[in-house]
PDB file of C-alpha atoms in Angstrom:
ATOM      1  CA  MET A   1       6.415 -30.422 -19.236  1.00 37.00           C
ATOM      2  CA  LYS A   2       5.027 -28.975 -16.500  1.00 37.00           C
ATOM      3  CA  THR A   3       1.262 -27.762 -17.368  1.00 36.00           C
ATOM      4  CA  LEU A   4       1.111 -23.669 -16.908  1.00 30.00           C
ATOM      5  CA  VAL A   5       0.178 -22.636 -13.431  1.00 33.00           C
ATOM      6  CA  LEU A   6      -0.769 -19.209 -12.470  1.00 31.00           C
ATOM      7  CA  SER A   7      -2.080 -17.742  -9.653  1.00 32.00           C
ATOM      8  CA  MET A   8      -3.452 -14.596  -8.500  1.00 32.00           C
ATOM      9  CA  ILE A   9      -4.615 -12.160  -6.247  1.00 29.00           C
ATOM     10  CA  SER A  10      -8.966 -11.400  -6.404  1.00 34.00           C
ATOM     11  CA  ILE A  11     -10.147  -8.454  -8.566  1.00 33.00           C
ATOM     12  CA  ALA A  12     -10.925  -5.825  -6.091  1.00 33.00           C
ATOM     13  CA  ALA A  13     -13.531  -4.336  -9.032  1.00 34.00           C
ATOM     14  CA  THR A  14     -17.126  -5.630  -8.806  1.00 34.00           C
ATOM     15  CA  VAL A  15     -19.353  -7.428 -11.355  1.00 34.00           C
ATOM     16  CA  ALA A  16     -21.641  -4.199 -11.936  1.00 35.00           C
ATOM     17  CA  ALA A  17     -18.767  -1.880 -12.688  1.00 38.00           C
ATOM     18  CA  MET A  18     -17.438  -4.573 -15.399  1.00 40.00           C
ATOM     19  CA  THR A  19     -20.733  -5.157 -16.693  1.00 41.00           C
ATOM     20  CA  ALA A  20     -21.862  -1.400 -17.055  1.00 43.00           C
ATOM     21  CA  CYS A  21     -22.237   0.116 -20.224  1.00 50.00           C
ATOM     22  CA  THR A  22     -21.418   3.949 -20.400  1.00 43.00           C
ATOM     23  CA  SER A  23     -21.540   6.279 -22.795  1.00 40.00           C
ATOM     24  CA  GLU A  24     -18.435   8.902 -24.094  1.00 42.00           C
ATOM     25  CA  SER A  25     -19.718  10.853 -26.728  1.00 38.00           C
ATOM     26  CA  ASP A  26     -16.317  11.435 -28.537  1.00 42.00           C
ATOM     27  CA  PRO A  27     -15.669   9.009 -31.940  1.00 40.00           C
ATOM     28  CA  ILE A  28     -13.713   6.492 -31.538  1.00 39.00           C
ATOM     29  CA  ASN A  29     -12.154   6.833 -34.816  1.00 43.00           C
ATOM     30  CA  ASP A  30     -11.920  10.241 -37.116  1.00 42.00           C
ATOM     31  CA  ILE A  31     -14.158   9.224 -40.248  1.00 39.00           C
ATOM     32  CA  THR A  32     -16.387  10.969 -42.798  1.00 48.00           C
ATOM     33  CA  ASN A  33     -19.246   9.480 -42.412  1.00 50.00           C
ATOM     34  CA  PRO A  34     -19.889   8.074 -38.907  1.00 49.00           C
ATOM     35  CA  LYS A  35     -23.407   6.368 -40.053  1.00 58.00           C
ATOM     36  CA  ASP A  36     -21.970   4.378 -42.534  1.00 61.00           C
ATOM     37  CA  ALA A  37     -18.236   3.423 -41.635  1.00 72.00           C
ATOM     38  CA  LYS A  38     -17.111   1.086 -39.301  1.00 79.00           C
ATOM     39  CA  VAL A  39     -16.254   1.308 -35.734  1.00 83.00           C
ATOM     40  CA  GLU A  40     -13.812  -0.929 -34.162  1.00 82.00           C
ATOM     41  CA  ILE A  41     -13.909  -1.840 -30.989  1.00 82.00           C
ATOM     42  CA  LYS A  42     -11.009  -0.845 -28.421  1.00 77.00           C
ATOM     43  CA  LEU A  43     -10.916  -2.741 -24.980  1.00 78.00           C
ATOM     44  CA  ASN A  44      -7.871  -3.074 -22.474  1.00 72.00           C
ATOM     45  CA  ALA A  45      -7.552  -6.366 -20.214  1.00 72.00           C
ATOM     46  CA  GLY A  46      -6.533  -6.695 -16.751  1.00 61.00           C
ATOM     47  CA  VAL A  47      -4.450  -9.076 -14.938  1.00 51.00           C
ATOM     48  CA  VAL A  48      -3.101  -8.362 -11.483  1.00 43.00           C
ATOM     49  CA  ASN A  49      -0.067 -10.433  -9.587  1.00 43.00           C
ATOM     50  CA  VAL A  50       0.333 -13.797 -11.490  1.00 40.00           C
ATOM     51  CA  GLU A  51       2.603 -15.914 -10.552  1.00 39.00           C
ATOM     52  CA  THR A  52       3.647 -19.306 -12.367  1.00 34.00           C
ATOM     53  CA  LYS A  53       5.446 -22.678 -10.767  1.00 34.00           C
ATOM     54  CA  ALA A  54       6.986 -23.509 -14.187  1.00 29.00           C
ATOM     55  CA  GLN A  55       9.236 -21.235 -16.210  1.00 27.00           C
ATOM     56  CA  ILE A  56       7.139 -21.096 -19.703  1.00 27.00           C
ATOM     57  CA  VAL A  57       9.382 -18.560 -22.023  1.00 29.00           C
ATOM     58  CA  PRO A  58       8.107 -16.696 -23.202  1.00 35.00           C
ATOM     59  CA  LYS A  59       5.904 -15.936 -20.134  1.00 47.00           C
ATOM     60  CA  PRO A  60       2.258 -16.103 -20.215  1.00 50.00           C
ATOM     61  CA  ILE A  61       1.873 -13.369 -17.920  1.00 48.00           C
ATOM     62  CA  THR A  62       4.631 -11.133 -16.025  1.00 48.00           C
ATOM     63  CA  GLY A  63       3.333  -9.166 -12.884  1.00 47.00           C
ATOM     64  CA  THR A  64      -0.140  -7.215 -13.384  1.00 53.00           C
ATOM     65  CA  THR A  65      -0.019  -7.508 -17.716  1.00 61.00           C
ATOM     66  CA  PHE A  66      -0.005  -9.931 -20.130  1.00 63.00           C
ATOM     67  CA  SER A  67       3.670 -11.252 -22.210  1.00 65.00           C
ATOM     68  CA  GLU A  68       3.800 -10.509 -25.644  1.00 70.00           C
ATOM     69  CA  ALA A  69       1.279 -11.601 -28.275  1.00 78.00           C
ATOM     70  CA  THR A  70      -0.658 -14.300 -25.950  1.00 77.00           C
ATOM     71  CA  GLN A  71      -3.541 -15.654 -26.833  1.00 86.00           C
ATOM     72  CA  VAL A  72      -6.828 -15.783 -25.183  1.00 89.00           C
ATOM     73  CA  PRO A  73     -10.214 -16.797 -26.307  1.00 94.00           C
ATOM     74  CA  LEU A  74     -13.037 -14.658 -26.111  1.00 95.00           C
ATOM     75  CA  LEU A  75     -16.911 -15.562 -27.112  1.00 96.00           C
ATOM     76  CA  ARG A  76     -18.638 -12.619 -28.552  1.00 97.00           C
ATOM     77  CA  LEU A  77     -22.446 -11.566 -28.510  1.00 96.00           C
ATOM     78  CA  GLU A  78     -24.594  -8.663 -29.583  1.00 95.00           C
ATOM     79  CA  GLY A  79     -27.853  -7.568 -28.512  1.00 92.00           C
ATOM     80  CA  ALA A  80     -29.630  -4.809 -26.349  1.00 86.00           C
ATOM     81  CA  THR A  81     -29.618  -6.335 -22.969  1.00 90.00           C
ATOM     82  CA  SER A  82     -27.545  -9.260 -21.463  1.00 90.00           C
ATOM     83  CA  PRO A  83     -27.279 -12.267 -23.956  1.00 94.00           C
ATOM     84  CA  THR A  84     -27.792 -16.208 -23.528  1.00 95.00           C
ATOM     85  CA  TRP A  85     -24.045 -17.551 -23.364  1.00 96.00           C
ATOM     86  CA  SER A  86     -25.244 -20.995 -24.483  1.00 96.00           C
ATOM     87  CA  THR A  87     -25.852 -19.440 -28.120  1.00 96.00           C
ATOM     88  CA  ALA A  88     -22.615 -18.318 -28.551  1.00 96.00           C
ATOM     89  CA  THR A  89     -20.613 -20.120 -31.168  1.00 91.00           C
ATOM     90  CA  ASN A  90     -16.883 -21.257 -30.419  1.00 93.00           C
ATOM     91  CA  PRO A  91     -14.278 -18.457 -28.785  1.00 96.00           C
ATOM     92  CA  THR A  92     -11.962 -17.003 -31.397  1.00 95.00           C
ATOM     93  CA  ASN A  93      -8.384 -16.171 -29.811  1.00 94.00           C
ATOM     94  CA  ALA A  94      -7.569 -12.292 -29.253  1.00 91.00           C
ATOM     95  CA  THR A  95      -3.907 -11.223 -29.277  1.00 89.00           C
ATOM     96  CA  ILE A  96      -2.782  -9.206 -25.386  1.00 79.00           C
ATOM     97  CA  THR A  97       0.537  -7.707 -24.951  1.00 76.00           C
ATOM     98  CA  GLY A  98       0.145  -5.754 -21.467  1.00 73.00           C
ATOM     99  CA  SER A  99      -3.070  -4.413 -21.466  1.00 78.00           C
ATOM    100  CA  ASN A 100      -3.619  -3.800 -24.811  1.00 80.00           C
ATOM    101  CA  VAL A 101      -6.535  -6.116 -26.330  1.00 86.00           C
ATOM    102  CA  VAL A 102      -6.137  -6.834 -30.247  1.00 88.00           C
ATOM    103  CA  LEU A 103      -9.333  -8.497 -31.276  1.00 91.00           C
ATOM    104  CA  ASP A 104      -9.398 -10.405 -34.322  1.00 92.00           C
ATOM    105  CA  ASP A 105     -10.999  -8.826 -37.575  1.00 92.00           C
ATOM    106  CA  SER A 106     -14.297 -11.328 -36.983  1.00 92.00           C
ATOM    107  CA  GLN A 107     -14.862  -9.461 -33.543  1.00 93.00           C
ATOM    108  CA  LYS A 108     -13.042  -6.129 -33.730  1.00 90.00           C
ATOM    109  CA  PHE A 109     -16.085  -3.913 -35.568  1.00 93.00           C
ATOM    110  CA  TYR A 110     -19.268  -2.534 -33.963  1.00 93.00           C
ATOM    111  CA  PRO A 111     -22.150  -3.910 -35.627  1.00 92.00           C
ATOM    112  CA  ALA A 112     -23.675  -1.593 -38.586  1.00 88.00           C
ATOM    113  CA  GLU A 113     -27.220  -1.536 -36.075  1.00 83.00           C
ATOM    114  CA  SER A 114     -26.049   1.703 -34.421  1.00 82.00           C
ATOM    115  CA  ASP A 115     -27.754   1.013 -31.386  1.00 90.00           C
ATOM    116  CA  THR A 116     -26.902  -2.474 -30.716  1.00 94.00           C
ATOM    117  CA  LYS A 117     -24.784  -3.937 -27.767  1.00 96.00           C
ATOM    118  CA  VAL A 118     -21.492  -5.764 -27.822  1.00 96.00           C
ATOM    119  CA  TYR A 119     -20.598  -8.363 -25.175  1.00 96.00           C
ATOM    120  CA  PHE A 120     -17.327 -10.376 -24.374  1.00 96.00           C
ATOM    121  CA  ILE A 121     -16.209 -13.474 -22.057  1.00 96.00           C
ATOM    122  CA  GLY A 122     -12.427 -14.471 -21.860  1.00 93.00           C
ATOM    123  CA  TYR A 123     -11.517 -16.928 -20.119  1.00 93.00           C
ATOM    124  CA  TYR A 124      -7.971 -19.146 -19.524  1.00 88.00           C
ATOM    125  CA  PRO A 125      -6.538 -20.765 -20.471  1.00 90.00           C
ATOM    126  CA  SER A 126      -7.242 -21.774 -23.939  1.00 91.00           C
ATOM    127  CA  THR A 127      -6.742 -26.017 -23.119  1.00 93.00           C
ATOM    128  CA  GLY A 128     -10.420 -26.195 -22.157  1.00 95.00           C
ATOM    129  CA  SER A 129     -12.903 -27.681 -24.696  1.00 97.00           C
ATOM    130  CA  TYR A 130     -15.863 -25.574 -24.983  1.00 98.00           C
ATOM    131  CA  THR A 131     -19.705 -26.565 -26.256  1.00 97.00           C
ATOM    132  CA  SER A 132     -22.955 -24.159 -25.519  1.00 97.00           C
ATOM    133  CA  GLY A 133     -21.426 -21.445 -22.861  1.00 97.00           C
ATOM    134  CA  ILE A 134     -19.017 -24.107 -21.342  1.00 98.00           C
ATOM    135  CA  VAL A 135     -16.042 -25.118 -21.207  1.00 98.00           C
ATOM    136  CA  SER A 136     -14.696 -28.086 -19.719  1.00 98.00           C
ATOM    137  CA  TYR A 137     -11.432 -29.035 -18.471  1.00 97.00           C
ATOM    138  CA  THR A 138      -9.325 -31.718 -17.832  1.00 97.00           C
ATOM    139  CA  GLY A 139      -6.431 -32.971 -15.510  1.00 96.00           C
ATOM    140  CA  ILE A 140      -7.284 -29.641 -13.548  1.00 96.00           C
ATOM    141  CA  VAL A 141      -3.944 -31.740 -10.344  1.00 96.00           C
ATOM    142  CA  GLY A 142      -2.857 -28.444  -8.641  1.00 94.00           C
ATOM    143  CA  GLU A 143      -1.048 -27.218 -10.989  1.00 91.00           C
ATOM    144  CA  THR A 144      -3.094 -25.242 -13.383  1.00 87.00           C
ATOM    145  CA  ASP A 145      -5.088 -22.286 -12.430  1.00 83.00           C
ATOM    146  CA  ILE A 146      -8.641 -21.370 -14.497  1.00 89.00           C
ATOM    147  CA  LEU A 147      -9.600 -17.682 -14.840  1.00 86.00           C
ATOM    148  CA  CYS A 148     -12.170 -15.843 -16.569  1.00 89.00           C
ATOM    149  CA  THR A 149     -13.610 -13.052 -16.691  1.00 90.00           C
ATOM    150  CA  PRO A 150     -17.963 -11.835 -16.239  1.00 91.00           C
ATOM    151  CA  GLU A 151     -19.928 -10.932 -18.715  1.00 95.00           C
ATOM    152  CA  THR A 152     -18.025  -7.034 -20.104  1.00 94.00           C
ATOM    153  CA  CYS A 153     -20.158  -5.130 -22.312  1.00 94.00           C
ATOM    154  CA  VAL A 154     -18.420  -2.892 -24.231  1.00 94.00           C
ATOM    155  CA  GLY A 155     -21.473  -0.985 -25.482  1.00 95.00           C
ATOM    156  CA  SER A 156     -22.724  -0.049 -29.223  1.00 94.00           C
ATOM    157  CA  LYS A 157     -21.189   1.944 -32.337  1.00 93.00           C
ATOM    158  CA  HIS A 158     -23.217   4.939 -31.228  1.00 92.00           C
ATOM    159  CA  GLU A 159     -22.819   5.048 -27.612  1.00 94.00           C
ATOM    160  CA  PRO A 160     -18.979   3.041 -27.026  1.00 93.00           C
ATOM    161  CA  ALA A 161     -18.672   2.428 -23.248  1.00 92.00           C
ATOM    162  CA  SER A 162     -16.066   4.510 -21.786  1.00 90.00           C
ATOM    163  CA  SER A 163     -12.444   2.002 -21.723  1.00 88.00           C
ATOM    164  CA  PRO A 164     -14.040  -1.280 -20.873  1.00 90.00           C
ATOM    165  CA  SER A 165     -11.805  -3.847 -19.929  1.00 89.00           C
ATOM    166  CA  LEU A 166     -11.925  -7.516 -19.379  1.00 88.00           C
ATOM    167  CA  GLN A 167     -11.296  -8.178 -15.702  1.00 86.00           C
ATOM    168  CA  PHE A 168      -9.940 -11.617 -15.334  1.00 82.00           C
ATOM    169  CA  ASN A 169     -10.920 -13.790 -11.659  1.00 83.00           C
ATOM    170  CA  HIS A 170      -9.838 -17.101  -9.943  1.00 83.00           C
ATOM    171  CA  MET A 171     -12.081 -20.189 -10.216  1.00 92.00           C
ATOM    172  CA  LEU A 172      -9.976 -22.085  -8.175  1.00 92.00           C
ATOM    173  CA  SER A 173      -8.915 -22.053  -3.878  1.00 92.00           C
ATOM    174  CA  GLN A 174      -5.463 -21.768  -2.993  1.00 90.00           C
ATOM    175  CA  VAL A 175      -3.929 -24.218  -0.597  1.00 94.00           C
ATOM    176  CA  GLU A 176      -0.384 -23.819   1.034  1.00 94.00           C
ATOM    177  CA  ILE A 177       0.688 -26.375   3.906  1.00 95.00           C
ATOM    178  CA  LYS A 178       3.431 -25.709   6.674  1.00 95.00           C
ATOM    179  CA  LEU A 179       4.761 -28.014   9.002  1.00 95.00           C
ATOM    180  CA  LYS A 180       5.962 -27.212  12.375  1.00 94.00           C
ATOM    181  CA  GLY A 181       7.659 -29.596  15.071  1.00 93.00           C
ATOM    182  CA  ASP A 182       9.486 -29.708  18.585  1.00 91.00           C
ATOM    183  CA  VAL A 183      12.365 -31.359  19.069  1.00 91.00           C
ATOM    184  CA  ALA A 184      10.368 -34.813  20.549  1.00 91.00           C
ATOM    185  CA  ALA A 185       8.533 -34.641  17.536  1.00 92.00           C
ATOM    186  CA  GLN A 186      10.780 -34.489  15.137  1.00 93.00           C
ATOM    187  CA  ASN A 187      12.769 -37.433  16.949  1.00 92.00           C
ATOM    188  CA  ALA A 188       8.949 -39.274  17.343  1.00 92.00           C
ATOM    189  CA  PHE A 189       7.444 -38.547  13.140  1.00 94.00           C
ATOM    190  CA  GLY A 190      11.366 -38.751  11.600  1.00 95.00           C
ATOM    191  CA  LYS A 191      11.675 -37.327   8.040  1.00 96.00           C
ATOM    192  CA  ILE A 192       8.179 -35.948   6.340  1.00 97.00           C
ATOM    193  CA  LYS A 193       7.910 -37.777   2.966  1.00 98.00           C
ATOM    194  CA  LYS A 194       4.630 -36.872   1.264  1.00 98.00           C
ATOM    195  CA  ILE A 195       1.472 -34.483   1.575  1.00 98.00           C
ATOM    196  CA  GLU A 196      -1.225 -35.237  -0.212  1.00 98.00           C
ATOM    197  CA  LEU A 197      -4.786 -33.580  -0.677  1.00 98.00           C
ATOM    198  CA  VAL A 198      -7.349 -36.275  -0.598  1.00 98.00           C
ATOM    199  CA  ASN A 199      -9.581 -37.229  -3.419  1.00 98.00           C
ATOM    200  CA  ILE A 200     -10.123 -34.020  -5.379  1.00 98.00           C
ATOM    201  CA  PRO A 201     -12.228 -33.840  -8.639  1.00 98.00           C
ATOM    202  CA  THR A 202     -10.361 -33.099 -11.826  1.00 98.00           C
ATOM    203  CA  SER A 203     -12.630 -32.573 -14.567  1.00 98.00           C
ATOM    204  CA  LEU A 204     -14.178 -29.257 -14.051  1.00 98.00           C
ATOM    205  CA  ASP A 205     -17.299 -27.396 -15.719  1.00 98.00           C
ATOM    206  CA  LEU A 206     -17.254 -23.574 -16.035  1.00 98.00           C
ATOM    207  CA  THR A 207     -20.085 -21.771 -16.874  1.00 98.00           C
ATOM    208  CA  LEU A 208     -20.101 -18.761 -18.199  1.00 97.00           C
ATOM    209  CA  GLY A 209     -22.554 -15.991 -18.686  1.00 94.00           C
ATOM    210  CA  SER A 210     -23.635 -13.012 -16.716  1.00 91.00           C
ATOM    211  CA  THR A 211     -22.787 -14.648 -13.509  1.00 91.00           C
ATOM    212  CA  ILE A 212     -19.679 -17.186 -13.479  1.00 94.00           C
ATOM    213  CA  ALA A 213     -19.754 -20.993 -11.912  1.00 96.00           C
ATOM    214  CA  ILE A 214     -17.549 -24.013 -11.842  1.00 98.00           C
ATOM    215  CA  ALA A 215     -18.354 -27.561 -11.154  1.00 98.00           C
ATOM    216  CA  ALA A 216     -16.999 -30.736 -10.736  1.00 98.00           C
ATOM    217  CA  LYS A 217     -18.030 -32.783 -13.642  1.00 97.00           C
ATOM    218  CA  ASN A 218     -20.736 -35.687 -12.580  1.00 94.00           C
ATOM    219  CA  ASP A 219     -18.353 -38.237 -13.710  1.00 94.00           C
ATOM    220  CA  SER A 220     -15.088 -36.792 -12.563  1.00 96.00           C
ATOM    221  CA  PRO A 221     -12.532 -38.629 -10.789  1.00 97.00           C
ATOM    222  CA  ILE A 222     -10.917 -37.860  -8.170  1.00 98.00           C
ATOM    223  CA  GLN A 223      -7.093 -38.295  -6.904  1.00 97.00           C
ATOM    224  CA  ASN A 224      -4.849 -36.919  -4.225  1.00 98.00           C
ATOM    225  CA  ILE A 225      -3.233 -33.981  -5.395  1.00 98.00           C
ATOM    226  CA  ALA A 226       0.213 -34.320  -4.151  1.00 98.00           C
ATOM    227  CA  VAL A 227       1.453 -30.688  -2.659  1.00 97.00           C
ATOM    228  CA  TYR A 228       5.077 -32.287  -1.405  1.00 98.00           C
ATOM    229  CA  ASP A 229       6.724 -35.739  -2.564  1.00 98.00           C
ATOM    230  CA  ASN A 230      10.241 -36.706  -1.788  1.00 98.00           C
ATOM    231  CA  ALA A 231      11.839 -40.393  -1.112  1.00 98.00           C
ATOM    232  CA  THR A 232      14.183 -38.361   0.989  1.00 97.00           C
ATOM    233  CA  GLY A 233      12.165 -36.138   2.804  1.00 98.00           C
ATOM    234  CA  THR A 234      12.635 -33.685   4.871  1.00 97.00           C
ATOM    235  CA  ASN A 235      13.162 -32.888   8.543  1.00 96.00           C
ATOM    236  CA  LEU A 236      10.749 -30.614  10.643  1.00 96.00           C
ATOM    237  CA  THR A 237      11.456 -27.561  12.325  1.00 96.00           C
ATOM    238  CA  THR A 238      10.203 -25.702  15.175  1.00 95.00           C
ATOM    239  CA  THR A 239       8.877 -22.308  13.105  1.00 96.00           C
ATOM    240  CA  ALA A 240       6.114 -23.001  10.614  1.00 94.00           C
ATOM    241  CA  THR A 241       7.785 -23.587   7.188  1.00 96.00           C
ATOM    242  CA  THR A 242       6.197 -24.046   3.864  1.00 95.00           C
ATOM    243  CA  ILE A 243       6.858 -27.752   2.426  1.00 97.00           C
ATOM    244  CA  GLY A 244       5.847 -28.247  -1.688  1.00 97.00           C
ATOM    245  CA  GLU A 245       4.348 -26.659  -4.184  1.00 94.00           C
ATOM    246  CA  THR A 246       0.771 -24.533  -3.460  1.00 92.00           C
ATOM    247  CA  ALA A 247      -1.897 -26.091  -4.711  1.00 95.00           C
ATOM    248  CA  MET A 248      -4.959 -24.651  -6.695  1.00 93.00           C
ATOM    249  CA  ILE A 249      -7.864 -26.742  -6.610  1.00 97.00           C
ATOM    250  CA  TYR A 250     -11.774 -26.789  -7.302  1.00 98.00           C
ATOM    251  CA  ASN A 251     -12.973 -25.866  -3.815  1.00 97.00           C
ATOM    252  CA  GLY A 252     -16.130 -27.823  -3.397  1.00 96.00           C
ATOM    253  CA  GLY A 253     -18.753 -25.952  -4.557  1.00 95.00           C
ATOM    254  CA  SER A 254     -21.843 -25.926  -2.729  1.00 93.00           C
ATOM    255  CA  GLN A 255     -20.382 -28.087  -0.015  1.00 94.00           C
ATOM    256  CA  LYS A 256     -17.096 -26.790   0.201  1.00 96.00           C
ATOM    257  CA  TYR A 257     -13.821 -28.412   1.531  1.00 96.00           C
ATOM    258  CA  GLY A 258     -12.957 -27.762   4.927  1.00 93.00           C
ATOM    259  CA  THR A 259     -16.165 -27.868   6.433  1.00 92.00           C
ATOM    260  CA  SER A 260     -18.377 -29.704   9.342  1.00 92.00           C
ATOM    261  CA  ALA A 261     -20.293 -30.943   5.591  1.00 94.00           C
ATOM    262  CA  ASN A 262     -17.367 -31.664   3.598  1.00 95.00           C
ATOM    263  CA  SER A 263     -14.112 -32.036   5.096  1.00 95.00           C
ATOM    264  CA  LEU A 264     -10.585 -31.622   3.473  1.00 96.00           C
ATOM    265  CA  GLU A 265      -8.453 -34.526   4.119  1.00 97.00           C
ATOM    266  CA  ILE A 266      -4.652 -33.900   4.235  1.00 97.00           C
ATOM    267  CA  LYS A 267      -2.796 -37.448   3.867  1.00 97.00           C
ATOM    268  CA  ILE A 268       1.195 -37.502   5.534  1.00 97.00           C
ATOM    269  CA  THR A 269       3.559 -39.864   4.697  1.00 98.00           C
ATOM    270  CA  TYR A 270       6.503 -40.017   7.382  1.00 96.00           C
ATOM    271  CA  GLY A 271       9.400 -41.651   8.937  1.00 96.00           C
ATOM    272  CA  ASP A 272      11.580 -45.185   7.951  1.00 96.00           C
ATOM    273  CA  THR A 273       8.473 -47.111   7.276  1.00 96.00           C
ATOM    274  CA  ASN A 274       6.160 -44.878   5.535  1.00 97.00           C
ATOM    275  CA  THR A 275       3.782 -44.430   8.660  1.00 96.00           C
ATOM    276  CA  THR A 276       0.155 -42.133   6.848  1.00 96.00           C
ATOM    277  CA  SER A 277      -1.802 -40.296   8.770  1.00 94.00           C
ATOM    278  CA  ILE A 278      -4.978 -38.303   7.891  1.00 94.00           C
ATOM    279  CA  VAL A 279      -5.610 -35.423   8.781  1.00 92.00           C
ATOM    280  CA  ASN A 280      -9.165 -33.990   8.617  1.00 91.00           C
ATOM    281  CA  VAL A 281     -10.049 -29.790   8.321  1.00 91.00           C
ATOM    282  CA  ASN A 282     -14.119 -29.451   8.803  1.00 89.00           C
ATOM    283  CA  ASN A 283     -14.160 -25.753  11.279  1.00 82.00           C
ATOM    284  CA  MET A 284     -13.798 -23.614   8.642  1.00 85.00           C
ATOM    285  CA  THR A 285     -17.481 -21.156   8.504  1.00 87.00           C
ATOM    286  CA  THR A 286     -17.276 -20.978   4.968  1.00 88.00           C
ATOM    287  CA  GLY A 287     -14.449 -23.222   3.504  1.00 92.00           C
ATOM    288  CA  LEU A 288     -11.992 -22.802   0.672  1.00 94.00           C
ATOM    289  CA  GLU A 289     -13.203 -20.160  -1.321  1.00 92.00           C
ATOM    290  CA  THR A 290     -12.368 -19.647  -5.351  1.00 90.00           C
ATOM    291  CA  GLY A 291      -9.970 -16.668  -5.645  1.00 85.00           C
ATOM    292  CA  LYS A 292      -8.344 -17.004  -1.804  1.00 88.00           C
ATOM    293  CA  LYS A 293      -5.676 -18.280  -0.959  1.00 88.00           C
ATOM    294  CA  HIS A 294      -5.799 -21.008   1.975  1.00 90.00           C
ATOM    295  CA  VAL A 295      -2.572 -21.256   4.397  1.00 91.00           C
ATOM    296  CA  ILE A 296      -3.092 -25.308   6.898  1.00 92.00           C
ATOM    297  CA  THR A 297       0.104 -25.281   9.453  1.00 91.00           C
ATOM    298  CA  LEU A 298       0.396 -28.790  10.463  1.00 92.00           C
ATOM    299  CA  SER A 299       1.989 -28.995  14.217  1.00 92.00           C
ATOM    300  CA  PHE A 300       3.600 -32.035  15.139  1.00 92.00           C
ATOM    301  CA  LYS A 301       3.656 -32.452  19.085  1.00 87.00           C
ATOM    302  CA  GLU A 302       2.403 -36.206  20.562  1.00 78.00           C
ATOM    303  CA  LYS A 303      -0.291 -35.782  17.910  1.00 79.00           C
ATOM    304  CA  ILE A 304      -0.802 -33.684  14.675  1.00 81.00           C
ATOM    305  CA  GLU A 305      -2.636 -30.459  15.094  1.00 82.00           C
ATOM    306  CA  VAL A 306      -3.882 -28.000  12.405  1.00 81.00           C
ATOM    307  CA  SER A 307      -4.372 -24.469  12.016  1.00 81.00           C
ATOM    308  CA  SER A 308      -5.561 -23.059   8.765  1.00 78.00           C
ATOM    309  CA  ALA A 309      -5.847 -19.320   8.140  1.00 80.00           C
ATOM    310  CA  ILE A 310      -7.071 -18.018   4.944  1.00 72.00           C
ATOM    311  CA  THR A 311      -5.951 -14.849   2.639  1.00 69.00           C
ATOM    312  CA  GLU A 312      -7.157 -13.137  -0.222  1.00 64.00           C
ATOM    313  CA  TRP A 313      -4.616 -13.707  -2.868  1.00 65.00           C
ATOM    314  CA  ASP A 314      -4.746  -9.324  -2.006  1.00 49.00           C
ATOM    315  CA  THR A 315      -3.460 -11.069   1.057  1.00 45.00           C
ATOM    316  CA  SER A 316      -6.648  -9.463   3.179  1.00 43.00           C
ATOM    317  CA  THR A 317      -7.105 -12.009   6.463  1.00 36.00           C
ATOM    318  CA  GLY A 318     -10.106 -14.081   6.416  1.00 34.00           C
ATOM    319  CA  GLU A 319     -11.023 -16.746   9.132  1.00 38.00           C
ATOM    320  CA  SER A 320      -9.207 -19.611  10.510  1.00 38.00           C
ATOM    321  CA  GLY A 321      -9.901 -22.716  11.923  1.00 37.00           C
ATOM    322  CA  ASN A 322      -7.551 -25.676  13.819  1.00 42.00           C
ATOM    323  CA  GLY A 323      -8.685 -29.516  13.923  1.00 37.00           C
ATOM    324  CA  GLU A 324      -6.792 -32.774  14.792  1.00 42.00           C
ATOM    325  CA  VAL A 325      -5.569 -36.159  14.164  1.00 31.00           C
ATOM    326  CA  GLY A 326      -4.474 -39.129  16.938  1.00 35.00           C
TER     327      GLY A 326
END
């Protein structure tokens, strides 16, 4: 069964807005003795235009909201200021339906100390292994997106935050491949059998905190990620056409793929004898970026020419580049 795949446009809210603790004067509950009674935390979640490649029933996320009773891991810490997330113990699942978050009993109340603030971080999917503020994922082979919220403050019992919301952000990059070729190229190259992204790390560490980061594990295996793989193959057309699946991959970290310092290699297998060619995409100023979709067009002529365009997952435009291989 295919792994759940998520893709999502970037959240527009700034980290400052998501981490601010603003007050509201109205009490959360109608209680007889506000000083001593438990006060429940009210929290929402936001997801925008999430899609899945594999149809899973029930689908965990539909459109802009979570499907009914989706289980999402949350970490909770308390303190007067931003906490140290490496001290957080194992996460507890919250139940999210639509944008409504139902916290577990162990997480749902403010502490009795009225001025002690509460902070949350959420991540998805739950298949990662959590240890001391780090979620470790394995088997990230293009079919699974990793989502995470920044540190989110919900205020204190005395001053609860106004409408706090968990906003989930992409931690990977999308890569979509398009092909086109003139009549001469169609005859010369024949059918396209396979398109691969070369030597991509598949084990990643997601570090939680006031700043969220993702990195390849030091001992991460690397492998080619097949965007398209069909022994029969497909014919080139004169108009650029998407081939295979959009892959979600690690962007390379401090040396982003697609730059002169770290090329994004694309391996193409074609023709009756399964000839292979390597295309190097290495002239992008910023390279692959988290939360952005990168459309790479392979133009088959006498040689394969490459152009690339970057768009936010909210469809705004970004940089473009090109390259070629003989």
